[in-house]
Short mmCIF file of C-alpha atoms in Angstrom, two decimals:
data_model
loop_
_atom_site.label_atom_id
_atom_site.label_comp_id
_atom_site.label_asym_id
_atom_site.label_seq_id
_atom_site.Cartn_x
_atom_site.Cartn_y
_atom_site.Cartn_z
CA UNK A 92 -25.02 -27.00 -71.96
CA UNK A 93 -24.36 -23.61 -71.93
CA UNK A 94 -23.87 -23.79 -67.91
CA UNK A 95 -24.90 -20.27 -66.78
CA UNK A 96 -22.14 -18.42 -64.61
CA UNK A 97 -23.03 -16.92 -61.20
CA UNK A 98 -22.91 -13.72 -62.14
CA UNK A 99 -25.36 -14.33 -65.00
CA UNK A 100 -27.04 -16.25 -61.25
CA UNK A 101 -27.15 -13.61 -59.48
CA UNK A 102 -29.54 -11.96 -61.99
CA UNK A 103 -32.26 -14.82 -62.57
CA UNK A 104 -32.41 -14.13 -58.93
CA UNK A 105 -32.90 -10.27 -58.65
CA UNK A 106 -35.50 -10.47 -62.10
CA UNK A 107 -37.56 -12.84 -59.96
CA UNK A 108 -37.06 -11.00 -57.39
CA UNK A 109 -38.98 -7.80 -59.46
CA UNK A 110 -41.15 -10.76 -61.16
CA UNK A 111 -42.52 -10.89 -57.58
CA UNK A 112 -43.97 -7.79 -57.33
CA UNK A 113 -45.77 -7.57 -60.29
CA UNK A 114 -47.83 -11.04 -59.22
CA UNK A 115 -48.49 -9.61 -55.98
CA UNK A 116 -50.46 -5.87 -57.75
CA UNK A 117 -52.65 -8.27 -59.68
CA UNK A 118 -54.34 -10.71 -57.25
CA UNK A 119 -51.85 -10.71 -53.93
CA UNK A 120 -54.31 -13.76 -52.35
CA UNK A 121 -53.12 -15.25 -55.22
CA UNK A 122 -49.77 -14.47 -56.03
CA UNK A 123 -49.72 -16.18 -51.78
CA UNK A 124 -51.16 -19.47 -53.12
CA UNK A 125 -48.98 -19.55 -56.13
CA UNK A 126 -45.76 -18.65 -53.75
CA UNK A 127 -46.41 -21.04 -51.09
CA UNK A 128 -47.03 -23.78 -53.69
CA UNK A 129 -43.67 -22.81 -55.67
CA UNK A 130 -42.33 -23.26 -51.88
CA UNK A 131 -43.46 -26.97 -51.87
CA UNK A 132 -42.62 -27.56 -55.50
CA UNK A 133 -40.47 -25.04 -57.52
CA UNK A 134 -40.84 -26.67 -60.66
CA UNK A 135 -44.29 -25.59 -60.60
CA UNK A 136 -44.96 -21.87 -60.49
CA UNK A 137 -48.80 -21.78 -59.54
CA UNK A 138 -50.67 -23.23 -57.25
CA UNK A 139 -52.81 -23.96 -59.68
CA UNK A 140 -49.84 -26.25 -61.26
CA UNK A 141 -48.78 -27.53 -59.10
CA UNK A 142 -52.83 -29.00 -58.52
CA UNK A 143 -52.98 -30.20 -61.20
CA UNK A 144 -50.45 -31.73 -61.65
CA UNK A 145 -51.78 -35.00 -62.98
CA UNK A 146 -48.12 -36.43 -62.41
CA UNK A 147 -47.74 -34.81 -58.56
CA UNK A 148 -46.47 -37.19 -55.86
CA UNK A 149 -48.77 -37.61 -52.47
CA UNK A 150 -46.64 -36.25 -50.74
CA UNK A 151 -46.77 -33.09 -52.17
CA UNK A 152 -50.19 -32.99 -52.18
CA UNK A 153 -50.49 -33.70 -47.85
CA UNK A 154 -48.28 -30.65 -48.01
CA UNK A 155 -50.27 -28.20 -49.99
CA UNK A 156 -53.04 -29.23 -48.19
CA UNK A 157 -51.36 -28.21 -44.84
CA UNK A 158 -50.51 -25.04 -46.29
CA UNK A 159 -53.62 -24.15 -47.77
CA UNK A 160 -55.70 -24.94 -44.55
CA UNK A 161 -53.30 -22.94 -42.75
CA UNK A 162 -53.56 -20.20 -45.40
CA UNK A 163 -57.67 -20.30 -44.75
CA UNK A 164 -57.16 -20.35 -41.32
CA UNK A 165 -54.37 -17.12 -40.99
CA UNK A 166 -54.95 -15.49 -44.10
CA UNK A 167 -53.65 -11.22 -43.49
CA UNK A 168 -57.29 -10.54 -45.64
CA UNK A 169 -61.15 -11.45 -46.27
CA UNK A 170 -59.74 -12.65 -49.45
CA UNK A 171 -56.69 -15.04 -48.97
CA UNK A 172 -58.80 -16.79 -46.76
CA UNK A 173 -61.15 -17.48 -49.04
CA UNK A 174 -58.19 -18.41 -51.34
CA UNK A 175 -57.04 -21.02 -49.23
CA UNK A 176 -60.67 -22.71 -48.61
CA UNK A 177 -61.19 -22.97 -52.42
CA UNK A 178 -56.88 -24.79 -52.81
CA UNK A 179 -57.31 -26.43 -49.39
CA UNK A 180 -60.01 -28.33 -51.19
CA UNK A 181 -58.71 -28.35 -54.49
CA UNK A 182 -55.52 -30.41 -52.82
CA UNK A 183 -57.85 -33.30 -50.22
CA UNK A 184 -59.61 -33.95 -54.70
CA UNK A 185 -56.84 -34.18 -56.29
CA UNK A 186 -55.26 -36.72 -53.80
CA UNK A 187 -58.20 -38.60 -54.24
CA UNK A 188 -58.53 -38.39 -57.71
CA UNK A 189 -54.98 -39.13 -58.53
CA UNK A 190 -54.12 -41.58 -55.40
CA UNK A 191 -57.66 -42.91 -54.36
CA UNK A 192 -55.98 -41.24 -50.98
CA UNK A 193 -58.13 -39.97 -48.40
CA UNK A 194 -55.09 -37.01 -47.65
CA UNK A 195 -57.57 -35.79 -44.63
CA UNK A 196 -59.89 -36.38 -41.61
CA UNK A 197 -62.72 -34.51 -42.50
CA UNK A 198 -66.51 -36.31 -43.08
CA UNK A 199 -67.49 -37.11 -46.15
CA UNK A 200 -70.27 -34.88 -45.68
CA UNK A 201 -67.80 -31.63 -44.48
CA UNK A 202 -65.68 -33.08 -48.37
CA UNK A 203 -68.57 -33.06 -50.23
CA UNK A 204 -69.68 -30.01 -49.05
CA UNK A 205 -65.94 -28.39 -49.56
CA UNK A 206 -65.97 -30.15 -53.20
CA UNK A 207 -69.39 -28.95 -53.46
CA UNK A 208 -68.67 -24.97 -53.59
CA UNK A 209 -64.77 -25.07 -55.22
CA UNK A 210 -67.56 -26.94 -57.83
CA UNK A 211 -69.33 -24.18 -57.88
CA UNK A 212 -66.94 -21.44 -57.17
CA UNK A 213 -67.36 -19.34 -60.58
CA UNK A 214 -64.05 -17.38 -59.78
CA UNK A 215 -61.94 -20.03 -60.03
CA UNK A 216 -59.80 -21.38 -62.47
CA UNK A 217 -61.98 -24.52 -63.99
CA UNK A 218 -59.00 -26.83 -64.15
CA UNK A 219 -58.76 -26.32 -59.98
CA UNK A 220 -63.13 -26.60 -60.32
CA UNK A 221 -63.02 -29.49 -62.33
CA UNK A 222 -61.11 -31.56 -59.55
CA UNK A 223 -63.57 -31.35 -57.22
CA UNK A 224 -65.82 -32.21 -59.72
CA UNK A 225 -63.47 -35.24 -60.33
CA UNK A 226 -63.05 -35.31 -56.55
CA UNK A 227 -66.88 -35.56 -55.93
CA UNK A 228 -66.93 -39.09 -58.80
CA UNK A 229 -64.09 -40.64 -56.61
CA UNK A 230 -66.35 -39.67 -53.57
CA UNK A 231 -70.05 -41.07 -55.00
CA UNK A 232 -67.31 -44.37 -55.94
CA UNK A 233 -66.17 -45.30 -53.32
CA UNK A 234 -70.28 -44.62 -51.55
CA UNK A 235 -71.48 -47.27 -54.00
CA UNK A 236 -69.08 -49.79 -52.68
CA UNK A 237 -69.25 -49.81 -49.80
CA UNK A 238 -73.34 -50.29 -51.02
CA UNK A 239 -72.10 -52.63 -52.87
CA UNK A 240 -72.98 -51.35 -56.13
CA UNK A 241 -70.75 -50.85 -59.69
CA UNK A 242 -69.37 -47.37 -59.69
CA UNK A 243 -71.72 -44.78 -61.25
CA UNK A 244 -68.99 -43.77 -63.32
CA UNK A 245 -65.29 -44.33 -63.40
CA UNK A 246 -62.82 -41.46 -61.78
CA UNK A 247 -61.29 -41.02 -64.78
CA UNK A 248 -63.86 -40.59 -67.33
CA UNK A 249 -65.99 -38.30 -65.04
CA UNK B 216 -60.67 0.54 -44.92
CA UNK B 217 -62.25 -3.19 -45.34
CA UNK B 218 -60.60 -5.96 -45.27
CA UNK B 219 -59.91 -6.55 -48.21
CA UNK B 220 -57.33 -3.68 -48.35
CA UNK B 221 -53.78 -4.58 -48.65
CA UNK B 222 -52.89 -3.05 -45.65
CA UNK B 223 -50.68 0.11 -46.23
CA UNK B 224 -46.70 -0.07 -45.67
CA UNK B 225 -45.73 -0.58 -42.57
CA UNK B 226 -43.24 2.47 -43.19
CA UNK B 227 -45.68 4.80 -44.63
CA UNK B 228 -47.54 5.54 -40.80
CA UNK B 229 -44.94 4.38 -37.79
CA UNK B 230 -42.18 6.81 -39.07
CA UNK B 231 -39.87 3.70 -38.78
CA UNK B 232 -37.39 3.95 -41.02
CA UNK B 233 -38.64 8.03 -41.98
CA UNK B 234 -34.96 8.54 -43.55
CA UNK B 235 -35.50 5.67 -45.82
CA UNK B 236 -39.27 5.67 -47.43
CA UNK B 237 -37.89 8.72 -48.15
CA UNK B 238 -38.08 8.38 -51.95
CA UNK B 239 -35.63 9.03 -55.04
CA UNK B 240 -37.62 12.00 -55.02
CA UNK B 241 -37.79 13.59 -52.92
CA UNK B 242 -34.76 13.34 -51.92
CA UNK B 243 -33.42 15.27 -55.64
CA UNK B 244 -35.70 17.87 -54.70
CA UNK B 245 -34.12 17.43 -50.83
CA UNK B 246 -30.19 17.27 -52.33
CA UNK B 247 -31.17 20.26 -54.53
CA UNK B 248 -32.48 23.63 -52.05
CA UNK B 249 -33.46 21.67 -48.86
CA UNK B 250 -32.20 22.09 -45.57
CA UNK B 251 -30.33 18.50 -45.59
CA UNK B 252 -29.03 18.84 -49.19
CA UNK B 253 -25.28 17.23 -48.25
CA UNK B 254 -27.55 14.69 -46.32
CA UNK B 255 -29.48 13.78 -49.39
CA UNK B 256 -26.85 14.27 -52.05
CA UNK B 257 -23.74 11.65 -50.12
CA UNK B 258 -27.57 9.01 -49.77
CA UNK B 259 -28.30 8.98 -53.40
CA UNK B 260 -24.33 9.21 -54.27
CA UNK B 261 -23.98 5.79 -51.46
CA UNK B 262 -27.54 4.67 -52.88
CA UNK B 263 -26.25 5.15 -56.86
CA UNK B 264 -22.43 4.70 -56.40
CA UNK B 265 -23.36 0.35 -57.53
CA UNK B 266 -24.94 0.52 -60.62
CA UNK B 267 -22.57 4.39 -62.27
CA UNK B 268 -19.60 1.56 -61.41
CA UNK B 269 -21.15 -1.13 -63.45
CA UNK B 270 -21.48 0.94 -66.25
CA UNK B 271 -18.10 2.77 -66.25
CA UNK B 272 -16.95 -0.72 -66.36
CA UNK B 273 -19.46 -2.04 -68.95
CA UNK B 274 -18.29 0.03 -71.53
CA UNK B 275 -15.05 -1.29 -70.93
CA UNK B 276 -11.98 0.61 -68.69
CA UNK B 277 -10.52 -1.03 -66.23
CA UNK B 278 -11.42 -1.69 -62.02
CA UNK B 279 -8.93 1.47 -61.47
CA UNK B 280 -10.44 3.91 -63.69
CA UNK B 281 -13.58 2.73 -62.97
CA UNK B 282 -13.49 2.94 -59.88
CA UNK B 283 -11.33 6.44 -60.77
CA UNK B 284 -14.33 7.83 -63.11
CA UNK B 285 -17.18 6.81 -60.73
CA UNK B 286 -15.39 9.81 -57.91
CA UNK B 287 -15.65 12.04 -60.13
CA UNK B 288 -18.92 11.13 -61.23
CA UNK B 289 -20.15 11.08 -57.77
CA UNK B 290 -17.64 13.69 -57.08
CA UNK B 291 -17.85 16.23 -59.95
CA UNK B 292 -21.00 17.00 -61.01
CA UNK B 293 -23.49 15.28 -58.41
CA UNK B 294 -22.05 17.28 -55.55
CA UNK B 295 -19.61 19.49 -57.50
CA UNK B 296 -22.17 20.80 -60.24
CA UNK B 297 -25.44 20.01 -58.03
CA UNK B 298 -27.02 18.25 -61.17
CA UNK B 299 -30.53 17.84 -58.98
CA UNK B 300 -30.80 21.82 -59.32
CA UNK B 301 -31.57 21.31 -62.48
CA UNK B 302 -33.61 18.22 -61.96
CA UNK B 303 -37.20 18.15 -63.53
CA UNK B 304 -39.84 15.49 -61.97
CA UNK B 305 -42.08 16.52 -64.81
CA UNK B 306 -39.04 15.18 -66.84
CA UNK B 307 -39.28 11.32 -65.59
CA UNK B 308 -37.92 8.60 -64.96
CA UNK B 309 -35.40 9.72 -61.98
CA UNK B 310 -33.41 6.30 -63.66
CA UNK B 311 -33.39 8.27 -66.72
CA UNK B 312 -31.31 11.59 -65.49
CA UNK B 313 -28.73 9.75 -63.67
CA UNK B 314 -28.45 7.38 -67.22
CA UNK B 315 -28.13 10.73 -68.96
CA UNK B 316 -26.11 12.44 -66.93
CA UNK B 317 -23.47 9.86 -66.88
CA UNK B 318 -23.28 9.21 -70.35
CA UNK B 319 -22.57 13.02 -71.12
CA UNK B 320 -19.90 12.87 -68.03
CA UNK B 321 -18.26 10.01 -70.26
CA UNK B 322 -18.53 12.21 -72.98
CA UNK B 323 -16.66 14.93 -70.94
CA UNK B 324 -13.98 13.32 -69.91
CA UNK B 325 -13.16 12.03 -73.56
CA UNK B 326 -12.96 14.75 -74.35
CA UNK B 327 -11.33 16.54 -72.39
CA UNK B 328 -9.41 13.08 -70.05
CA UNK B 329 -7.33 15.87 -68.93
CA UNK B 330 -6.63 16.19 -64.66
CA UNK B 331 -9.37 17.77 -62.32
CA UNK B 332 -9.28 19.05 -59.47
CA UNK B 333 -12.49 17.90 -58.01
CA UNK B 334 -15.63 18.84 -55.70
CA UNK B 335 -15.67 21.50 -54.49
CA UNK B 336 -17.61 22.48 -52.18
CA UNK B 337 -18.63 19.01 -51.80
CA UNK B 338 -17.58 16.11 -49.23
CA UNK B 339 -16.68 12.60 -51.32
CA UNK B 340 -18.45 9.79 -49.54
CA UNK B 341 -16.45 7.27 -48.69
CA UNK B 342 -15.09 5.62 -51.81
CA UNK B 343 -16.73 1.93 -51.82
CA UNK B 344 -14.03 -1.05 -51.85
CA UNK B 345 -13.70 -1.54 -55.39
CA UNK B 346 -13.35 -5.65 -54.55
CA UNK B 347 -16.80 -4.81 -53.10
CA UNK B 348 -17.52 -3.43 -56.11
CA UNK B 349 -16.39 -6.30 -58.52
CA UNK B 350 -17.66 -9.52 -57.20
CA UNK B 351 -21.14 -7.47 -58.19
CA UNK B 352 -20.51 -5.97 -61.27
CA UNK B 353 -18.95 -6.81 -64.59
CA UNK B 354 -20.32 -9.65 -67.22
CA UNK B 355 -18.32 -9.28 -70.68
CA UNK B 356 -21.53 -10.23 -72.49
CA UNK B 357 -22.92 -7.17 -71.07
CA UNK B 358 -24.35 -3.64 -72.08
CA UNK B 359 -22.61 -0.63 -70.30
CA UNK B 360 -26.86 -0.23 -69.50
CA UNK B 361 -27.46 -3.20 -69.97
CA UNK B 362 -25.28 -3.34 -66.07
CA UNK B 363 -27.05 -0.38 -65.17
CA UNK B 364 -29.64 -1.76 -64.98
CA UNK B 365 -28.47 -4.44 -63.09
CA UNK B 366 -26.81 -2.60 -60.56
CA UNK B 367 -29.85 -0.64 -60.06
CA UNK B 368 -32.23 -3.59 -59.01
CA UNK B 369 -29.09 -4.90 -56.66
CA UNK B 370 -29.65 -2.05 -55.59
CA UNK B 371 -32.91 -1.41 -55.58
CA UNK B 372 -33.84 -4.66 -54.40
CA UNK B 373 -31.39 -4.34 -51.08
CA UNK B 374 -32.93 -0.79 -49.97
CA UNK B 375 -36.48 -2.47 -49.32
CA UNK B 376 -35.32 -5.66 -48.14
CA UNK B 377 -33.81 -2.87 -45.18
CA UNK B 378 -37.47 -1.59 -45.71
CA UNK B 379 -38.59 -4.53 -44.97
CA UNK B 380 -36.84 -6.30 -42.65
CA UNK B 381 -38.15 -3.03 -40.24
CA UNK B 382 -40.96 -2.66 -40.86
CA UNK B 383 -41.27 -6.93 -39.44
CA UNK B 384 -39.16 -5.44 -36.36
CA UNK B 385 -41.48 -2.81 -35.82
CA UNK B 386 -44.32 -4.68 -36.59
CA UNK B 387 -43.81 -7.48 -34.07
CA UNK B 388 -42.84 -9.92 -36.86
CA UNK B 389 -39.78 -10.36 -36.53
CA UNK B 390 -40.67 -14.48 -37.12
CA UNK B 391 -41.11 -13.94 -40.26
CA UNK B 392 -38.71 -11.97 -40.61
CA UNK B 393 -36.21 -14.63 -39.70
CA UNK B 394 -38.58 -17.22 -41.43
CA UNK B 395 -38.57 -14.90 -45.05
CA UNK B 396 -34.68 -13.99 -44.60
CA UNK B 397 -33.87 -17.90 -44.40
CA UNK B 398 -36.22 -19.17 -47.12
CA UNK B 399 -35.87 -16.78 -49.56
CA UNK B 400 -33.63 -13.36 -49.13
CA UNK B 401 -30.19 -15.81 -48.13
CA UNK B 402 -31.01 -18.14 -51.74
CA UNK B 403 -31.99 -15.02 -53.39
CA UNK B 404 -28.58 -12.16 -52.79
CA UNK B 405 -25.93 -15.20 -51.74
CA UNK B 406 -27.04 -17.96 -53.75
CA UNK B 407 -27.61 -20.41 -50.06
CA UNK B 408 -29.44 -23.95 -49.69
CA UNK B 409 -32.68 -22.33 -48.56
CA UNK B 410 -33.23 -23.61 -44.15
CA UNK B 411 -34.83 -26.32 -44.07
CA UNK B 412 -38.60 -25.41 -42.73
CA UNK B 413 -38.72 -28.36 -39.42
CA UNK B 414 -35.20 -26.10 -38.15
CA UNK B 415 -37.41 -23.03 -38.30
CA UNK B 416 -39.80 -24.37 -36.76
CA UNK B 417 -37.74 -25.75 -34.35
CA UNK B 418 -35.74 -22.16 -33.41
CA UNK B 419 -38.98 -20.62 -34.02
CA UNK B 420 -40.83 -22.50 -31.88
CA UNK B 421 -43.64 -22.20 -34.31
CA UNK B 422 -46.16 -24.99 -34.79
CA UNK B 423 -45.51 -26.77 -38.48
CA UNK B 424 -43.91 -26.13 -41.31
CA UNK B 425 -47.26 -24.38 -42.45
CA UNK B 426 -47.57 -21.98 -40.19
CA UNK B 427 -43.73 -21.11 -41.37
CA UNK B 428 -44.86 -20.66 -44.83
CA UNK B 429 -47.88 -18.83 -44.49
CA UNK B 430 -45.49 -16.49 -42.12
CA UNK B 431 -42.82 -16.23 -45.43
CA UNK B 432 -45.32 -15.43 -47.67
CA UNK B 433 -46.38 -12.46 -45.18
CA UNK B 434 -42.65 -10.97 -45.10
CA UNK B 435 -42.44 -11.04 -49.37
CA UNK B 436 -45.92 -9.68 -50.16
CA UNK B 437 -44.60 -6.94 -47.59
CA UNK B 438 -41.59 -7.02 -49.98
CA UNK B 439 -43.53 -6.89 -52.98
CA UNK B 440 -45.51 -3.49 -52.35
CA UNK B 441 -43.37 -1.91 -50.76
CA UNK B 442 -40.90 -2.87 -53.63
CA UNK B 443 -44.03 -1.55 -55.63
CA UNK B 444 -43.58 1.14 -53.58
CA UNK B 445 -39.85 1.96 -54.24
CA UNK B 446 -40.15 1.77 -57.51
CA UNK B 447 -43.03 4.35 -57.71
CA UNK B 448 -40.85 6.49 -55.91
CA UNK B 449 -39.19 7.21 -58.54
CA UNK B 450 -41.15 7.62 -61.31
CA UNK B 451 -43.56 11.56 -61.61
CA UNK B 452 -46.32 9.19 -62.18
CA UNK B 453 -46.70 6.68 -59.69
CA UNK B 454 -49.17 4.44 -61.92
CA UNK B 455 -46.47 3.75 -64.26
CA UNK B 456 -44.87 2.40 -60.99
CA UNK B 457 -46.05 -1.71 -63.07
CA UNK B 458 -44.55 -0.45 -65.99
CA UNK B 459 -40.98 0.29 -64.95
CA UNK B 460 -40.55 -1.96 -63.05
CA UNK B 461 -41.22 -4.05 -66.22
CA UNK B 462 -39.33 -2.40 -67.90
CA UNK B 463 -36.19 -3.29 -65.50
CA UNK B 464 -36.71 -6.45 -65.61
CA UNK B 465 -37.09 -6.43 -69.29
CA UNK B 466 -33.69 -5.17 -69.45
CA UNK B 467 -32.46 -7.37 -66.75
CA UNK B 468 -33.81 -11.00 -67.99
CA UNK B 469 -32.53 -9.43 -71.64
CA UNK B 470 -29.20 -9.28 -70.21
CA UNK B 471 -29.21 -12.14 -68.44
#
């Protein structure tokens, strides 16, 4: 296996910096979200990749939830704050669907509202909207279990 | 301006770093006939020294020959003949203009490889230390054009970083710059390990790592915006800046 020389590594890093400008010129808000995701896990080049990876660790989802929650509040533009809110919901949904854990102290009602908004948002990537659907199913199952009923649909099949 | 629109580059309105924000073509025109001709010529020369040098080294010349030819090109052609007097922005990319002039110069030098007195009337810019150039320069697997593209990109990025830093400091975003520098710039330029967020949160007295990460992204976005603007400055039609950036990226990745 060939290893890269320091000059090649340097060129890779320069190329990466040029790529940021191209990424940002199309959809600056999503580019910012992708950079935050890549900062959490350099193996994932986008927020969608990170949040929809079935093998992503719970700890990383918790960090994603935290950075997107902040983005939702301090994002520079309304578009940033909008994307931040959607990805915040997606991170919580991913933790529920993949790990069966709640990484938020929000009420069930607030979570449902967040997941439903993501599910209905046609401008968001389908993978994320599916994740919101899974999150809603898990919430339904939890509620039914607490009422003594059997789950409506197993999360994996939803 | 609606809140949806990206913020304009701070340098464009603040006056800070005005001399740094002049585009290549503006500098070229100043070098050709402006009042600050000498300053503009020296700035252009300094800015593109590494790319010129890398191209010459990649043609097979040794360190000293390359440094000598580089000095010759800057003094004889850029300063002495002032190639920019005949430069026409309508003809396209500044990068292409410089590269063509350099190739012509090397062909001429090859034909008439006799010593010449240099730089009638012009003061050569101080030579960059050859050892410093060597650290950034030549990979034997690169063509001269690829070496030029790599150094051109490096110069572009260094310029933009300088401007973003100045803008951040001017706009009261020094902590944003510090996080960006420690997490992104130093790893990118020097291969350093990114500073841990916990360390940055402590030293900058931030709320948490999430805040620091978002500050990093704010500065990174400014960098991306300024980089596109800088590339646009090397073109006649700024609308083609993404095209030019893609070409540059292609050249760089081809050489990787």
